[in-house]
Amino acid sequence: MTTATVPDPTGTPPARTTGDERPSLASRLLRLVLTQRIALLVVLLVAVVITMTTLSQNNYLSAPYSPSYMSATLINLVPLVLLGLAELLVITSGRGGIDLSVGAIVSLTGMVFGFAYGQWGWSLLAALALAVAFGALCGALNGVLVAYVGFPALITTLATYYAFRSLALVINDQQPISTKPVQDLYSTAAAVQLPFLPESFPRVPLGIFTFLVPTVVVVWLVLARTTWGRRLYAVGTNDVAAEWTGIDVRRTRFSAYVAAGAISGLVAVVTVAQFASARPDAGVSGTGMALPAITIAVLGGVAITGGIGRVAGVVLAALLVVWLNAGILLAVPGNAGTQLQLFALGAVLVFAALLNGITNRRYGGTQ
Amino acid sequence: MTADPTPAAPPRLEVAGIAKRFGAVRAIRHADMRVDAGSVHALVGENGAGKSTLIKILSGAETADTGRVEFDGRPTDIGSTAAALALGIATVYQEPQLFAELTVAENVFTGREITRGGRIDWAAQNAKVVELLELIGLPARYATVAVGQLSIAEQQQVSIAKALAGDARVLILDEPSAILTDTEVEVLFGVVRRLAASGVSIIYISHRLDELFTIADTVTVMRDGQTIGTHPIGELSVRRIVELMVGGILDDARQERVVPDGDPVLELRGLGLEGAFHDVDVAIRPGEVVGLYGLVGSGVAEIGATVYGMSRATAGSILVAGREVSPRSPRQAQQLGIALLPANRKQQGLFGFQPISFNISAGHLPLLSRLGVWVDRRREREVARSSITRLSVKTPDEKQAVSALSGGNAQKVVLARQLVERPRILVLAEPTQGVDVGAKEEIHRIITQLADDGTAVLIVTSDLAEAIRISDRLQVVRAGTTTVEFGPGATQVDVLAAAAGAVDESGVPA
Amino acid sequence: MSAPTTATPPGGVGEVVHDAPARGRILPRPVTGQEVVLVVVIAALWLVLGLATPAFFTSGSIIPLLVSMSPIALIGVGMTIVIITGGIDVSVGSIVMVSAVVTAQALVDHGLSLPVAVLLSVLVGGVLGLVNGVLIAYGRVQAIIITFGTLNLFKFVGLQFFGSSTVEGIPATFAFFGRGEAGRTLGIPHSFLIMLVVATAAWFYLRHTAGGRHFYAIGGDAVAARLAGVAVRRRSLIAYVLTGLLSGLAACFVIAQGTTSLAASVGSGTELAVIAAVVIGGTSITGGRGSVLGTVLGALLVQTVTTGVTQLGWQSQLSDLFVGLFIVVAVGADLVRQRSRRTS
Amino acid sequence: GQGSGGSASGGDSGGESGGPTIAFVPKLQGIPYFEAMNAGGQAACEELGCTWLYQGPVEADAAAQADIVRSFIQQGVDVLFVAPNDPDSMAPLLQEAEDAGIKVGTTDTDAPDSVREVFVNQATAEGIGQALTDQIVDAMGGTGRYAIVSCGETAENLNSWIDVQREYTASQYPDVTLTDVVYAGEDQAAATQMATDLLNADPTLTGLVGECTSAAPGVAQAVQDAGRVGQVFTVGLGTPRSMADYLANGSSSASVLWNVQNLGYLTAWAGLQLSDDAGFEASNDVSSDLSGVEYDDSSKTLLLGPPLVITTENVGDFDY
Ligand SMILES: Nc1ncnc2c1ncn2[C@@H]1O[C@H](COP(=O)(O)OP(=O)(O)OP(=O)(O)O)[C@@H](O)[C@H]1O
Ligand SMILES: Nc1ncnc2c1ncn2[C@@H]1O[C@H](COP(=O)(O)OP(=O)(O)OP(=O)(O)O)[C@@H](O)[C@H]1O
Ligand SMILES: [Mg+2]
Ligand SMILES: [Mg+2]
């Protein structure tokens, strides 16, 4: 047996620093785009807008891809972002958190709101409060089952999706509610001229200011700055550790579902206003609202395993999808245009996901 | 680097010039090692020295960036775990790698099932597993039990059985003894010796340096991602190994403490939890360090969890400062001034991909916030930075994700969380499990200092040397209840005997 | 201080919960508690329906029920395996759509024979499953994300085949799988029989072969499975390909159960129905545990509820409410049983 | 290669035909019904000199439809026709289109409380509901019980036809009972299964009505599968080609529809009138096929005519 010693090249044990040599600017940029979902989304968004504007200027589009069009299409942004945030909250809460029932909650709450505002003659504020409370109640049912009873979220919300959807249809004999007050609500969704800005500035859908911005700000503040946000991330990252740390895991997770329900209630009002009627299938017709919302959340960098997710990512992802879709409609006429939207959504999602995979291997994770 | 000039036979396994980085972290800078056939080769080093990474490379779980591997003198490329297994390199990883829903027999044979005509030959597998279980000292009927129903220590033993099931020529054990009781360790050593005698090479990683002298033939020391040297065990002492590991000299004398008089701040009276422990009596005064020592499975772990509100006691009472309490949740326990360091850091302690600062502040949100609502991010940062300095956590900054830290450094972060607000009562479950000697020293110093400042410390441990060294009083838990109490002068032999049930209760030393 | 010690019987220390499984058995029981519960629930439902609507127990009623559940159960077999590995496939509806349109179009244009048509449909499904599998296994991305993406991509592909139209005048080649007289032998519907054969084969595969057990290992702990030498990627790839192949076969059943025309809405919503059947059947959505038999029973329960609600003359929209309730009850029962096992 | 033949020539705006641009947004794309309307509209524009644009959502979804309408507003088409999925939600968008100087109209399905200048109606709700009822009662031999398999629960025109059927059956045919209405969505397999369930639940049932183009073949298929052709009779709103086989084998007695291509043609013609500010006469001669098309000024409705009953006799006359 011999003693083999490796001579230390520097004579002293090397300092334990990360990164020994400075990477080049290009590789730092690449790293930024790959590891920071926000950066990637900004790049994609800029690419989409530049491409569409260029196409537009060279007359390849059937109509100008102009600021006024881009701003008119923002009306779709409101429900998409809000429900994306709802998914952000529940997915971040971990243990396979997800909410398939948001669309069904929108349908059912929309009907309840329709009754209150359109038929019982409640004031808008009272009806709005009712909608949010009712949505929260639906969310609370999910929350109790997931957080306190211990059901897997996917299954719970699949069950409540079926149940709420069914109730929304039955509650008014599948008739929409479209009385005068409900119809007049459209004015709260319509595009408006912004004050203090020149005439030429594009009109922006009012819902952006009345619903979207306040919700985004609140959710962002809550997640990034409050102790509740910290608890949510902690629970989502490792709920056993959170428990041992003294965090009330069940209540935190429960409240995430309640919040998602409340946001869905808000979306119900937005949808009623946008459609000028409370429709029993508002949130579940077609592919429904839940799938796009989950897609947006995931595209926005929310980790399906919990504990990771940022508000800005969700907003940017929704904006990307909305403006991409709007551009496709102008670029590709006929049925092919709407079909291509499916392709674009699928391709962007798979692309972003694959990028995540690469990033995980190369840099150890996305933020 | 020198090597035997004329080796009679090539070494079983030789690696040279191995380097491996994870993103920016250089886990291994340069590693050389040669393992002879039939020898027990210990690999030691501080937390984060790169031991686990090196053996992951040997077992095909990771691929080295540079370097070369020779097996029986032939250059080899260990590209995958399957390739390593095919060479006869079997590994017991630091974290048990088992499937909770599958039976022990299935776990042992996952990846190399015995089949007959495409169908699994359950009978043959079962017979082989029964043999293996006997070998490692577990009852034969465990073969058909789902692994999820076993204790962590038993799972660790199953992992060893699993490694032995293939005809291993190199057996790698990464800290196998960390969660085993001394009797189980003895069984393990028996197995290791028998294997070595039959020509199997063993690579053995441990932080319990004293045990190297009973089992190892050769010791390779790693420091900061480099192999510092390889020595026959005969040339070494514990002190020498430690000096090689840290590159310095340690003072390990026990400091005599005088515990101030006073009324107990924590008292357990006849405490019981059905199925776990019963009639537990403990009292701790402020400034006192009391150890609870028991073999794994003696119920000792559950006592700590009950005091912390994780389980509700089914008998007896808990008194804090003379008042009877019954914490229903960790939150309530914390409000009573009780803090706890959990035993299983990965599961119960760490928020993996979150920054160090997040991990520390998570337990103190009311303190580190305004009005209990807004997180005070500056104070959070300051607290994290000072904790990092105080516990010498090896990290570039407080924004580093804890998942990127080595096991021992991560343990320090979890410990740091318990120390932010000085608790009235601190329960520490296995505080230095898997922690290197330097950090262990550090943690012991901090515990003593806390006690000096008036905190009542309850240490729940299965590390006997630690229990004796740190405790002002040591209580032995056996068969689910407190039995004998020892003062500071206890010897390992006495305590172990009491824990194993050899001393009857009348012979209580002072 | 020392406490008076109560003597514990030897062997009480260091043993956790080992007496639960019976001796002489090295696998979990072939029939899980969940499956027993489902059988009881279905039997009870059938009894109630039989009493409430006399026509329920006629072959005219039972046979369409079995035919209707077959495609869901068939895809469910694949989905069960996928979910056991800890994955999920929400693109199965789109796979059914693409397979169905390609096959229906080929039937119309080239008048394929039955075996060729089935082979075509299964192959198309398999190719799409392969796309999912490659992306998930080799792209190392969460299955739910990838399959949300391919759900859209496959639907796009399917729409290209539909070409803004429906497929009309599909010949009765698939009547062999249908609800009608041609779809039965000795009164038993072929589609149901085929589904049973596939499910039985899958049961054997999952239970008694190394490859099958590896799915459970992967779902239990993928890293550990890799370290144990399990070909994790290849295994998960196989799970998705299997699901694709079975979705392709199910597409034939769907064509057979529809009319002589096929519209682009075919297959939409299948994924939720399949997942509902799988989870009602007791497969753990987090992976590592599940059974094909449970899935078949789950599909049967869902179809019984839908059929029952219509036959009882209740508002058809209510059937969803009951499906939701049954999911909660079934999963709740499973949960309660697991807890009691753990604490016993 | 993608998309329909229908959309292909709609591609280049300001294409060969010149003249005003008329855009039509159907409820959804890819079903023979709307593709036939598209073909009719296209033919009209080729003859009459206009540019026909056609774009529909992939699913019958109000929000997706709104996006397309918005994009047409942005394109500044001259005339916009919509077959709204949800009339209430379409009204404000039509207002926006009008504000942008676009002439707006509805076709196939009305948005009554909107600013639309014309509704091109295929047939009145009474006309359709009564024709369906007459046909089923006739097939059943004037007595018995029948049920309806409808599609979307909220589709307003389907529901209005069902209402007419309820009332008309009760008042005109005392020996006939309408027992049940079930909803199968747009899914043919579901429609077939539900029809089967209805047959089993009530063995005395002798009639089934498929209320939309996916349910009409579905109910016929169910009867055929149950082997009860000749005992149970079905009628429905089915497109000719999808019903041909069922009419031939007797599982369907008749399909109530209208000439869908003519509806498309009439829509395009109405668009031209709107863009020329030409207005409508009480009776309009549109083409050789379409003479004497009535216009009701009070409801601003152009009526294609009475519904068409498709049987084995005339089913071969249509190519959609
Ligand atoms: N997957 C990984 N990603 C990033 N860094 C890693 C990874 N695995 C290990 N490291 C880093 O590599 C270094 C060596 O870690 P390793 O686990 O080999 O240490 P160790 O000697 O086994 O320590 P311990 O005794 O604490 O188990 C540490 O700094 C660790 O943080
Ligand atoms: N605990 C055991 N110990 C030894 N051999 C066993 C044990 N359990 C089963 N075997 C053997 O394994 C083979 C198959 O076992 P078993 O009869 O239980 O399987 P099976 O009936 O085909 O499947 P299942 O258990 O799922 O019903 C038999 O040869 C049996 O003797
Ligand atoms: Mg290690
Ligand atoms: Mg058996």
PDB file of C-alpha atoms in Angstrom, chain B residues 16 79 84-85 103 113 115 163 325 348 371 447:
ATOM      1  CA  ALA B  16      -7.446   8.794 -12.434  1.00  0.00           C
ATOM      2  CA  GLY B  79     -21.788   4.948 -19.358  1.00  0.00           C
ATOM      3  CA  ALA B  84     -21.866  -0.537 -13.959  1.00  0.00           C
ATOM      4  CA  LEU B  85     -24.139  -3.324 -12.748  1.00  0.00           C
ATOM      5  CA  THR B 103     -42.442  -5.566  -1.943  1.00  0.00           C
ATOM      6  CA  GLU B 113     -35.778  -9.972 -12.384  1.00  0.00           C
ATOM      7  CA  THR B 115     -37.824 -14.770 -15.313  1.00  0.00           C
ATOM      8  CA  ALA B 163     -26.800  -4.368  -3.771  1.00  0.00           C
ATOM      9  CA  VAL B 325     -50.014  22.239  27.248  1.00  0.00           C
ATOM     10  CA  GLN B 348     -38.692  17.399   6.595  1.00  0.00           C
ATOM     11  CA  LEU B 371     -47.628  43.483  10.589  1.00  0.00           C
ATOM     12  CA  ILE B 447     -25.672  24.060  21.055  1.00  0.00           C
TER      13      ILE B 447
END
